[in-house]
Coordinates of C-alpha atoms in Angstrom, one line a residue:
X1 CA -69.5 22.9 -8.1
X2 CA -68.3 21.4 -11.3
X3 CA -66.3 23.7 -13.6
X4 CA -66.1 23.1 -17.3
X5 CA -62.9 22.6 -19.2
X6 CA -61.2 25.3 -21.2
X7 CA -63.1 26.3 -24.4
X8 CA -62.1 24.4 -27.5
X9 CA -60.0 26.5 -29.8
X10 CA -61.4 26.8 -33.3
X11 CA -58.9 26.0 -36.1
X12 CA -57.6 29.0 -38.0
X13 CA -58.9 29.8 -41.4
X14 CA -55.7 28.6 -43.0
X15 CA -56.0 25.3 -41.1
X16 CA -59.5 24.9 -42.3
X17 CA -58.5 25.7 -45.8
X18 CA -55.7 23.1 -45.8
X19 CA -58.0 20.5 -44.3
X20 CA -60.6 21.1 -46.9
X21 CA -58.2 21.0 -49.8
X22 CA -56.6 17.8 -48.5
X23 CA -60.0 16.1 -48.6
X24 CA -60.9 17.2 -52.1
X25 CA -60.2 15.2 -55.2
X26 CA -57.4 17.6 -56.0
X27 CA -55.8 17.1 -52.6
X28 CA -56.0 13.3 -52.9
X29 CA -54.7 13.4 -56.5
X30 CA -51.6 15.3 -55.3
X31 CA -51.3 13.1 -52.1
X32 CA -51.1 16.1 -49.8
X33 CA -51.8 14.0 -46.7
X34 CA -49.6 11.1 -47.7
X35 CA -46.6 13.3 -48.2
X36 CA -47.3 15.2 -44.9
X37 CA -47.7 18.6 -46.5
X38 CA -50.5 21.2 -46.9
X39 CA -52.0 23.4 -49.6
X40 CA -50.5 26.6 -48.2
X41 CA -47.1 25.0 -47.7
X42 CA -47.0 24.0 -51.4
X43 CA -47.9 27.6 -52.4
X44 CA -45.2 29.0 -50.2
X45 CA -42.7 26.5 -51.6
X46 CA -43.6 27.3 -55.2
X47 CA -43.2 31.0 -54.4
X48 CA -39.8 30.5 -52.9
X49 CA -38.7 28.4 -55.9
X50 CA -39.9 30.9 -58.4
X51 CA -38.2 33.9 -56.6
X52 CA -34.9 32.1 -56.6
X53 CA -35.1 31.2 -60.2
X54 CA -36.8 34.3 -61.6
X55 CA -33.4 35.7 -62.6
X56 CA -33.4 33.2 -65.4
X57 CA -36.0 35.4 -67.2
X58 CA -33.4 38.1 -67.7
X59 CA -30.2 36.1 -67.6
X60 CA -31.2 33.4 -70.2
X61 CA -32.4 36.1 -72.6
X62 CA -29.2 38.1 -72.2
X63 CA -27.0 35.1 -72.8
X64 CA -28.9 33.7 -75.8
X65 CA -29.3 37.2 -77.4
X66 CA -25.5 37.4 -77.3
X67 CA -25.6 34.7 -80.0
X68 CA -27.4 37.2 -82.3
X69 CA -30.3 34.8 -82.6
X70 CA -31.8 34.9 -86.1
X71 CA -30.4 38.4 -86.7
X72 CA -28.0 38.6 -89.6
X73 CA -26.2 41.1 -91.9
X74 CA -29.6 41.5 -93.7
X75 CA -30.8 43.4 -90.6
X76 CA -27.9 45.9 -90.8
X77 CA -28.6 49.2 -92.5
X78 CA -26.4 51.3 -94.8
X79 CA -24.5 54.1 -93.1
X80 CA -22.8 57.2 -94.2
X81 CA -19.0 57.3 -93.8
X82 CA -19.6 60.5 -91.7
X83 CA -21.5 59.2 -88.7
X84 CA -23.1 62.6 -88.1
X85 CA -24.8 62.6 -91.5
X86 CA -27.8 60.5 -92.5
X87 CA -27.7 58.2 -95.5
X88 CA -30.2 60.4 -97.4
X89 CA -27.8 63.4 -97.1
X90 CA -24.6 61.4 -97.7
X91 CA -23.7 63.3 -100.9
X92 CA -20.6 65.3 -100.0
X93 CA -17.4 64.9 -102.0
X94 CA -15.7 63.2 -99.0
X95 CA -18.7 61.1 -98.0
X96 CA -19.8 57.7 -99.2
X97 CA -22.5 55.2 -98.3
X98 CA -21.1 52.1 -96.6
X99 CA -23.0 49.0 -97.4
X100 CA -23.2 46.5 -94.4
X101 CA -21.1 43.4 -94.3
X102 CA -20.2 40.8 -91.6
X103 CA -18.4 43.5 -89.6
X104 CA -21.7 45.2 -88.9
X105 CA -22.4 42.7 -86.2
X106 CA -19.4 43.7 -84.1
X107 CA -18.4 46.8 -82.4
X108 CA -19.4 49.4 -83.3
X109 CA -22.6 47.4 -83.8
X110 CA -24.8 48.6 -86.6
X111 CA -28.0 50.3 -85.4
X112 CA -30.2 48.0 -87.5
X113 CA -28.5 44.9 -85.9
X114 CA -28.9 46.5 -82.4
X115 CA -32.6 47.0 -83.0
X116 CA -33.0 43.4 -84.1
X117 CA -31.2 42.2 -80.9
X118 CA -33.5 44.3 -78.8
X119 CA -36.5 42.5 -80.3
X120 CA -34.8 39.1 -80.0
X121 CA -34.2 39.7 -76.3
X122 CA -37.9 40.3 -75.7
X123 CA -38.7 37.2 -77.8
X124 CA -36.3 35.1 -75.7
X125 CA -37.8 36.4 -72.4
X126 CA -41.2 35.2 -73.6
X127 CA -39.7 31.9 -74.9
X128 CA -38.1 31.3 -71.5
X129 CA -41.4 32.0 -69.8
X130 CA -43.4 29.8 -72.1
X131 CA -41.0 26.8 -72.1
X132 CA -40.6 27.0 -68.3
X133 CA -44.4 27.2 -67.8
X134 CA -45.1 24.2 -69.9
X135 CA -42.3 22.2 -68.3
X136 CA -43.5 23.0 -64.8
X137 CA -47.1 22.0 -65.7
X138 CA -46.0 18.7 -67.1
X139 CA -43.8 18.0 -64.1
X140 CA -46.5 18.9 -61.6
X141 CA -49.4 17.1 -63.2
X142 CA -47.8 13.9 -64.4
X143 CA -44.8 13.4 -62.1
X144 CA -46.4 15.0 -59.0
X145 CA -42.9 16.3 -57.9
X146 CA -42.0 19.7 -56.5
X147 CA -39.5 20.4 -59.3
X148 CA -39.4 23.4 -61.5
X149 CA -38.0 23.6 -65.0
X150 CA -36.4 26.3 -67.1
X151 CA -33.6 26.7 -69.7
X152 CA -30.5 25.5 -67.9
X153 CA -27.5 27.7 -67.0
X154 CA -24.4 26.3 -68.6
X155 CA -26.2 24.8 -71.5
X156 CA -27.3 28.2 -72.6
X157 CA -23.8 29.5 -72.4
X158 CA -22.5 26.6 -74.4
X159 CA -25.3 27.2 -77.0
X160 CA -24.6 30.9 -77.3
X161 CA -20.8 31.2 -77.0
X162 CA -19.4 27.9 -78.3
X163 CA -21.9 26.5 -80.8
X164 CA -23.4 29.7 -82.3
X165 CA -20.7 32.1 -81.1
X166 CA -21.0 35.8 -80.2
X167 CA -23.3 37.4 -82.7
X168 CA -23.1 34.3 -84.9
X169 CA -19.3 34.0 -85.1
X170 CA -19.4 30.3 -84.3
X171 CA -19.4 27.2 -86.5
X172 CA -23.2 26.8 -87.0
X173 CA -26.1 29.3 -87.1
X174 CA -28.7 29.9 -84.4
X175 CA -31.3 28.2 -86.5
X176 CA -29.2 25.1 -86.9
X177 CA -28.3 25.0 -83.2
X178 CA -32.0 25.0 -82.4
X179 CA -32.4 22.0 -84.8
X180 CA -29.6 20.2 -83.0
X181 CA -31.3 20.8 -79.6
X182 CA -34.6 19.6 -81.2
X183 CA -33.2 16.3 -82.5
X184 CA -31.3 15.8 -79.2
X185 CA -34.5 16.4 -77.3
X186 CA -36.3 13.7 -79.4
X187 CA -33.5 11.2 -78.7
X188 CA -33.6 12.1 -75.0
X189 CA -37.4 11.6 -75.0
X190 CA -37.0 8.2 -76.6
X191 CA -34.4 7.1 -74.1
X192 CA -36.6 8.2 -71.3
X193 CA -39.8 6.6 -72.8
X194 CA -38.2 3.1 -73.1
X195 CA -36.8 3.3 -69.6
X196 CA -33.2 3.3 -70.7
X197 CA -32.5 6.6 -69.0
X198 CA -33.4 5.2 -65.6
X199 CA -31.1 2.2 -66.3
X200 CA -28.3 4.6 -67.3
X201 CA -28.8 6.6 -64.2
X202 CA -28.6 3.5 -62.0
X203 CA -25.1 2.9 -63.3
X204 CA -24.0 5.9 -61.4
X205 CA -22.0 4.5 -58.4
X206 CA -23.5 5.1 -55.0
X207 CA -20.8 7.4 -53.6
X208 CA -21.1 9.6 -56.7
X209 CA -24.8 9.6 -56.5
X210 CA -24.8 10.6 -52.8
X211 CA -22.1 13.2 -53.2
X212 CA -23.7 14.8 -56.3
X213 CA -26.3 16.4 -54.0
X214 CA -23.7 18.1 -51.9
X215 CA -21.7 18.9 -55.1
X216 CA -24.7 20.7 -56.6
X217 CA -25.0 22.6 -53.3
X218 CA -21.4 23.8 -53.6
X219 CA -22.1 24.7 -57.2
X220 CA -25.1 26.8 -56.2
X221 CA -23.1 28.5 -53.4
X222 CA -20.3 29.3 -55.9
X223 CA -22.9 30.9 -58.3
X224 CA -24.3 32.9 -55.4
X225 CA -20.9 34.2 -54.4
X226 CA -20.2 35.7 -57.9
X227 CA -21.3 38.9 -59.6
X228 CA -23.6 37.7 -62.4
X229 CA -26.1 35.8 -60.2
X230 CA -24.8 36.5 -56.7
X231 CA -23.5 39.0 -54.2
X232 CA -20.1 39.4 -55.8
X233 CA -17.8 38.3 -53.0
X234 CA -15.6 36.2 -55.4
X235 CA -13.7 37.9 -58.3
X236 CA -11.2 37.0 -60.9
X237 CA -7.4 37.0 -60.2
X238 CA -4.8 36.7 -63.0
X239 CA -2.5 34.9 -60.7
X240 CA -4.7 32.7 -58.5
X241 CA -7.8 32.5 -60.8
X242 CA -10.2 33.6 -58.0
X243 CA -9.8 35.9 -55.1
X244 CA -11.8 38.2 -52.8
X245 CA -13.9 40.8 -54.7
X246 CA -16.9 42.7 -53.6
X247 CA -15.8 46.0 -55.2
X248 CA -18.2 48.6 -56.6
X249 CA -19.1 48.4 -60.3
X250 CA -16.9 51.4 -61.0
X251 CA -13.8 49.4 -59.8
X252 CA -14.5 46.3 -61.9
X253 CA -13.2 45.6 -65.4
X254 CA -13.9 42.9 -68.0
X255 CA -11.3 40.2 -69.0
X256 CA -10.7 38.9 -72.5
X257 CA -8.2 36.6 -74.1
X258 CA -6.2 38.6 -76.6
X259 CA -3.3 38.1 -79.1
X260 CA -0.7 40.7 -79.9
X261 CA 0.5 40.8 -83.6
X262 CA 4.1 41.6 -84.6
X263 CA 3.0 45.1 -85.6
X264 CA 1.7 45.8 -82.1
X265 CA -2.0 45.4 -82.9
X266 CA -4.0 43.7 -80.1
X267 CA -7.1 41.7 -81.1
X268 CA -9.5 39.3 -79.4
X269 CA -8.2 35.7 -79.6
X270 CA -10.3 33.7 -82.2
X271 CA -13.1 31.9 -80.4
X272 CA -12.5 34.0 -77.3
X273 CA -15.1 36.2 -75.7
X274 CA -15.2 39.2 -73.4
X275 CA -16.3 38.4 -69.8
X276 CA -18.5 40.4 -67.6
X277 CA -17.0 42.8 -65.1
X278 CA -15.4 40.1 -63.0
X279 CA -12.0 41.6 -62.0
X280 CA -11.6 44.1 -59.1
X281 CA -8.9 46.7 -59.6
X282 CA -9.3 48.3 -56.2
X283 CA -11.8 49.1 -53.4
X284 CA -12.3 45.4 -52.5
X285 CA -15.1 44.7 -49.9
X286 CA -16.5 48.2 -50.5
X287 CA -19.4 47.3 -52.7
X288 CA -22.7 48.6 -51.3
X289 CA -24.7 45.9 -53.1
X290 CA -22.5 43.3 -51.6
X291 CA -23.3 44.5 -48.1
X292 CA -27.0 44.7 -48.9
X293 CA -26.7 41.1 -50.0
X294 CA -25.1 40.2 -46.7
X295 CA -28.0 41.8 -44.9
X296 CA -30.3 39.5 -47.0
X297 CA -28.1 36.6 -46.1
X298 CA -28.4 37.3 -42.4
X299 CA -32.2 37.7 -42.6
X300 CA -32.6 34.3 -44.3
X301 CA -30.0 32.6 -42.0
X302 CA -31.7 33.9 -38.9
X303 CA -35.1 32.9 -40.1
X304 CA -33.7 29.4 -40.8
X305 CA -32.3 29.2 -37.3
X306 CA -35.7 30.1 -35.9
X307 CA -37.5 27.8 -38.3
X308 CA -39.5 30.7 -39.7
X309 CA -41.5 29.6 -42.8
X310 CA -40.8 31.5 -45.9
X311 CA -37.2 32.4 -44.9
X312 CA -35.9 32.6 -48.5
X313 CA -38.8 34.8 -49.6
X314 CA -38.3 37.4 -46.9
X315 CA -34.6 37.8 -47.8
X316 CA -35.3 38.1 -51.5
X317 CA -38.2 40.5 -51.1
X318 CA -36.3 42.8 -48.7
X319 CA -33.2 43.1 -50.8
X320 CA -35.2 43.6 -54.0
X321 CA -37.5 46.2 -52.5
X322 CA -34.5 48.3 -51.3
X323 CA -32.8 47.9 -54.7
X324 CA -35.7 49.3 -56.6
X325 CA -35.2 52.8 -55.2
X326 CA -33.3 54.9 -57.6
X327 CA -30.5 57.4 -56.9
X328 CA -29.0 55.2 -54.2
X329 CA -25.7 53.3 -54.1
X330 CA -27.6 50.0 -54.1
X331 CA -30.1 50.7 -56.9
X332 CA -30.7 48.1 -59.6
X333 CA -31.1 51.0 -62.0
X334 CA -27.9 53.1 -62.1
X335 CA -27.6 56.3 -64.1
X336 CA -26.3 54.7 -67.2
X337 CA -27.9 54.1 -70.6
X338 CA -28.4 50.5 -69.7
X339 CA -29.8 51.4 -66.2
X340 CA -32.1 54.0 -67.8
X341 CA -33.4 51.5 -70.2
X342 CA -34.0 48.9 -67.4
X343 CA -35.8 51.6 -65.3
X344 CA -38.0 52.6 -68.2
X345 CA -38.9 48.9 -68.7
X346 CA -39.4 48.4 -65.0
X347 CA -41.9 51.4 -64.9
X348 CA -44.1 49.7 -67.4
X349 CA -45.0 47.1 -64.7
X350 CA -47.2 45.3 -67.3
X351 CA -45.9 44.4 -70.7
X352 CA -47.2 41.8 -73.1
X353 CA -44.9 40.8 -75.9
X354 CA -45.5 38.1 -78.6
X355 CA -42.7 36.1 -80.1
X356 CA -41.8 37.5 -83.5
X357 CA -38.6 35.7 -84.7
X358 CA -37.4 32.9 -82.5
X359 CA -40.4 30.5 -82.6
X360 CA -40.1 27.8 -85.2
X361 CA -36.7 29.2 -86.4
X362 CA -35.2 25.7 -86.7
X363 CA -33.1 24.9 -89.8
X364 CA -31.6 21.6 -90.8
X365 CA -29.4 22.9 -93.6
X366 CA -26.2 21.9 -91.8
X367 CA -27.3 18.5 -90.6
X368 CA -24.6 16.9 -92.8
X369 CA -21.8 18.9 -91.1
X370 CA -19.6 17.5 -88.4
X371 CA -20.1 20.6 -86.2
X372 CA -23.8 20.0 -86.1
X373 CA -23.4 16.5 -84.8
X374 CA -20.7 17.5 -82.4
X375 CA -23.1 20.1 -80.8
X376 CA -25.9 17.5 -80.8
X377 CA -23.9 14.8 -79.0
X378 CA -22.6 17.3 -76.5
X379 CA -26.1 18.5 -75.7
X380 CA -27.2 14.9 -75.3
X381 CA -24.5 13.7 -73.0
X382 CA -24.7 16.8 -70.8
X383 CA -28.5 16.4 -70.6
X384 CA -28.2 12.7 -69.7
X385 CA -25.7 13.4 -66.9
X386 CA -26.7 16.9 -65.8
X387 CA -30.5 16.7 -65.7
X388 CA -30.5 13.1 -64.5
X389 CA -28.0 13.9 -61.7
X390 CA -30.1 17.0 -60.8
X391 CA -33.3 15.0 -60.7
X392 CA -31.8 12.3 -58.4
X393 CA -30.2 14.9 -56.2
X394 CA -33.4 16.8 -55.7
X395 CA -35.4 13.6 -55.0
X396 CA -32.8 12.7 -52.5
X397 CA -32.9 16.1 -50.9
X398 CA -36.7 15.9 -50.6
X399 CA -36.4 12.4 -49.1
X400 CA -38.2 10.6 -51.9
X401 CA -35.3 8.4 -53.1
X402 CA -34.8 4.9 -51.7
X403 CA -31.5 3.1 -51.1
X404 CA -31.3 2.3 -54.8
X405 CA -31.8 5.9 -55.8
X406 CA -35.3 5.3 -57.2
X407 CA -38.2 7.6 -56.4
X408 CA -41.9 7.8 -57.0
X409 CA -42.8 9.5 -60.2
X410 CA -39.3 9.2 -61.7
X411 CA -40.6 7.9 -65.1
X412 CA -42.8 10.9 -65.7
X413 CA -40.1 13.2 -64.2
X414 CA -37.7 11.9 -66.9
X415 CA -40.4 12.3 -69.6
X416 CA -41.2 15.8 -68.4
X417 CA -37.8 17.4 -68.8
X418 CA -37.1 15.5 -72.0
X419 CA -40.3 16.8 -73.6
X420 CA -39.6 20.3 -72.3
X421 CA -36.3 20.3 -74.3
X422 CA -38.3 19.6 -77.5
X423 CA -40.8 22.4 -76.7
X424 CA -38.1 24.8 -75.7
X425 CA -36.2 24.3 -79.0
X426 CA -39.5 25.0 -81.0
X427 CA -39.8 28.3 -79.1
X428 CA -36.2 29.3 -79.7
X429 CA -34.4 28.6 -76.5
X430 CA -31.6 26.3 -75.3
X431 CA -32.2 23.0 -73.5
X432 CA -34.8 23.1 -70.6
X433 CA -33.9 21.2 -67.5
X434 CA -34.9 20.6 -63.9
X435 CA -33.6 23.6 -62.0
X436 CA -31.4 23.1 -58.9
X437 CA -33.1 26.1 -57.4
X438 CA -36.0 23.7 -56.8
X439 CA -34.2 22.8 -53.6
X440 CA -35.2 26.2 -52.2
X441 CA -38.9 25.2 -52.5
X442 CA -38.2 21.8 -51.1
X443 CA -36.5 23.4 -48.1
X444 CA -39.7 25.4 -47.6
X445 CA -41.7 22.2 -47.4
X446 CA -42.7 21.5 -51.0
X447 CA -43.4 17.8 -51.5
X448 CA -45.9 17.5 -54.4
X449 CA -46.6 18.7 -57.9
X450 CA -48.6 21.6 -56.5
X451 CA -45.2 23.3 -55.9
X452 CA -44.4 23.0 -59.6
X453 CA -47.9 24.2 -60.6
X454 CA -47.5 27.2 -58.3
X455 CA -44.2 28.0 -60.1
X456 CA -46.1 27.6 -63.4
X457 CA -48.7 30.0 -62.2
X458 CA -46.0 32.6 -61.5
X459 CA -44.6 32.1 -64.9
X460 CA -48.0 32.7 -66.3
X461 CA -48.1 36.0 -64.4
X462 CA -44.6 36.7 -65.8
X463 CA -46.2 37.0 -69.3
X464 CA -47.7 40.2 -67.9
X465 CA -45.3 41.3 -65.2
X466 CA -42.0 40.6 -66.8
X467 CA -40.7 44.2 -66.1
X468 CA -40.9 43.6 -62.4
X469 CA -39.6 40.0 -62.3
X470 CA -36.7 40.8 -64.7
X471 CA -35.7 43.6 -62.2
X472 CA -34.8 41.3 -59.3
X473 CA -31.1 42.0 -58.9
X474 CA -28.4 39.4 -58.6
X475 CA -27.4 40.4 -55.1
X476 CA -31.0 39.5 -54.0
X477 CA -30.7 36.0 -55.5
X478 CA -27.2 35.2 -54.2
X479 CA -28.0 34.8 -50.5
X480 CA -30.6 32.1 -50.9
X481 CA -28.4 30.2 -53.3
X482 CA -25.6 30.2 -50.8
X483 CA -27.8 29.0 -48.0
X484 CA -29.4 26.3 -50.1
X485 CA -25.9 25.1 -50.6
X486 CA -25.5 24.9 -46.9
X487 CA -28.6 22.8 -46.6
X488 CA -27.6 20.4 -49.4
X489 CA -24.3 19.6 -47.8
X490 CA -26.0 17.3 -45.3
X491 CA -25.7 14.3 -47.6
X492 CA -21.9 14.0 -47.1
X493 CA -22.5 12.3 -43.8
X494 CA -23.8 9.3 -45.7
X495 CA -20.5 8.8 -47.4
X496 CA -18.1 6.2 -45.8
X497 CA -15.1 8.5 -45.6
X498 CA -13.0 5.7 -44.1
X499 CA -13.4 3.7 -47.3
X500 CA -11.1 5.3 -49.9
X501 CA -12.9 3.5 -52.7
X502 CA -15.9 5.6 -51.8
X503 CA -14.2 8.7 -50.4
X504 CA -12.0 9.5 -53.4
X505 CA -14.7 9.4 -56.1
X506 CA -17.1 11.3 -53.8
X507 CA -14.6 14.0 -53.2
X508 CA -13.7 14.4 -56.9
X509 CA -17.4 14.8 -57.6
X510 CA -17.8 17.4 -54.9
X511 CA -14.7 19.3 -56.1
X512 CA -15.3 19.3 -59.8
X513 CA -18.9 20.5 -59.9
X514 CA -18.3 24.0 -58.6
X515 CA -14.8 24.4 -60.0
X516 CA -15.6 23.3 -63.6
X517 CA -19.0 25.1 -63.4
X518 CA -20.7 21.9 -64.6
X519 CA -22.7 19.2 -62.9
X520 CA -21.9 16.9 -65.8
X521 CA -18.1 17.2 -65.5
X522 CA -18.4 16.5 -61.7
X523 CA -20.3 13.3 -62.5
X524 CA -17.8 12.3 -65.2
X525 CA -14.9 12.9 -62.9
X526 CA -16.5 10.9 -60.0
X527 CA -17.6 8.0 -62.2
X528 CA -14.2 7.8 -64.0
X529 CA -12.3 7.8 -60.7
X530 CA -14.6 5.1 -59.3
X531 CA -14.0 2.9 -62.3
X532 CA -10.2 3.3 -62.2
X533 CA -10.0 2.6 -58.4
X534 CA -12.2 -0.5 -58.7
X535 CA -11.1 -1.8 -62.0
X536 CA -8.4 -4.1 -60.6
X537 CA -10.8 -5.8 -58.2
X538 CA -13.4 -6.2 -60.9
X539 CA -10.9 -7.9 -63.2
X540 CA -9.7 -10.1 -60.4
X541 CA -13.2 -11.1 -59.5
X542 CA -14.0 -12.1 -63.1
X543 CA -10.7 -14.2 -63.3
X544 CA -11.6 -15.9 -60.1
X545 CA -15.1 -16.6 -61.2
X546 CA -14.0 -18.5 -64.3
X547 CA -11.1 -20.2 -62.5
X548 CA -8.4 -18.4 -64.4
X549 CA -6.9 -17.3 -61.1
X550 CA -7.0 -19.5 -58.0
X551 CA -6.2 -18.7 -54.4
X552 CA -7.4 -16.1 -51.8
X553 CA -8.3 -12.5 -52.3
X554 CA -8.3 -10.0 -49.5
X555 CA -11.0 -7.4 -49.3
X556 CA -8.9 -4.5 -48.1
X557 CA -10.2 -1.2 -47.1
X558 CA -7.9 1.8 -46.7
X559 CA -8.6 3.6 -43.5
X560 CA -7.5 6.9 -42.2
X561 CA -6.9 6.9 -38.5
X562 CA -7.7 10.4 -37.4
X563 CA -6.4 10.0 -33.8
X564 CA -5.5 13.4 -32.2
X565 CA -2.6 11.7 -30.5
X566 CA -1.1 11.0 -33.9
X567 CA 1.4 13.3 -35.4
X568 CA 0.0 13.6 -38.9
X569 CA -2.1 11.2 -40.8
X570 CA -1.6 7.5 -40.4
X571 CA -2.8 5.3 -43.2
X572 CA -3.3 1.6 -42.6
X573 CA -5.2 -1.4 -44.0
X574 CA -8.3 -2.8 -42.4
X575 CA -8.6 -6.4 -43.7
X576 CA -12.3 -7.4 -43.6
X577 CA -11.4 -11.0 -44.3
X578 CA -10.4 -12.9 -47.3
X579 CA -12.6 -14.5 -50.0
X580 CA -11.6 -17.7 -51.8
X581 CA -12.1 -17.8 -55.5

């Protein structure tokens, strides 16, 4: 008697959905099959990317609102010399009405100015959402890459605290700073359009290009270890700069550069600013939020070990959900005026705000001033190095880049972030750039522009659900940033560490990115070191080529012999042969 084979298993609904989408015009347009990915994988990758960068909604608005935005003395209101009496009743013999001046923008901040700042912060949240959404759509549709865009960290701090200054105390106004970003964006767009940006990027030496990916990983991990966007393990030390932290908020203090005058008066150093609560006085390693972040870290790490899809999302959602309960030691809404305000905003769940003051606020009145052009040039070179370096690193991390560093869709990728800078300045925000948190989505399997469009979809929802998304705490974002740093370190194996001409520039790049808090400075340091170390050989090669110098030239490579039998490090020369001029 002949028995039949086992019944054929029907594909799951998700498999059928993925197969259907891959065969549609949309699936072919985004090359789902060619890039070995699926529709649901792209959705999951976009979700992971968005959750790790959602903090930018609150953080960017907070940083930029510290500049004061378009708020000015005109927004301040007259006050009575007796704070307990209203202006209308300020008629007593010892009372007088105080008209606002420049001091109204600083502590104690005038109520009118504070009200303006509250509106500006909401404007900037919407501006951040809008500029990010548009940038992600352009990147997804035209470049077909899994890269998300948003106002860049670092550039926003430079914009707020250096260019405009705290509450407008800098060299140029918020409106003029936006104009500088706008012009810089147009120049950047032109450079990208003519293909010069790609040529400039190719000038980055190979060891620097390879190590920049790992350097960005270290940079991300360093951010994830701090308080502002992380778990708070690292804190400030007056003697060693950084040290172990993880103390409760009640044990942290702010740090500021001050000057003491001969009469004993202590004042903030001109141009200085007060930091966040970055220094632990006592109770180190006793922060409840730190330990909750550690739990999130373990969840994500364990899921990565077991190759569980959506690892980053599970950790973020778990920590965030626990933090939303009030009256606990790990709540994101402490019993403080700021916490109460955040909780009231969170309870709204849905909130729609239209931009009132920041959109179209550009002013070119100071275009003839040196400070204006100083800011413009700084924004330009940071964007050329920073965003280009990030793009290449993300492409390399995703496996798109070839041996020359080129990747499919790079022209439109360059055009996407350049045009996003222009759009962002018109909405009132600092330069928009490709976010290094895109590596989270790439780790989840994102390989096409559908990932970027998924992020854009979440930003669209953010227009309505900003209260929820702005309430994701820093200690929920820190663990995925650290673990993405782990994943991005893999590129260091491609560096020839035995060749000191490659090893030294690569190491300088790795080191400077996290320690200077700047991708651009890491690239500058690596490129500069590479030039210095190879300059002699280049000059000698030119002299030989034109017959100015004759004779042999050895091609020495400095090698470190790491033999365990050795007593220390032995340095020797490995002569690969000699070349005749």
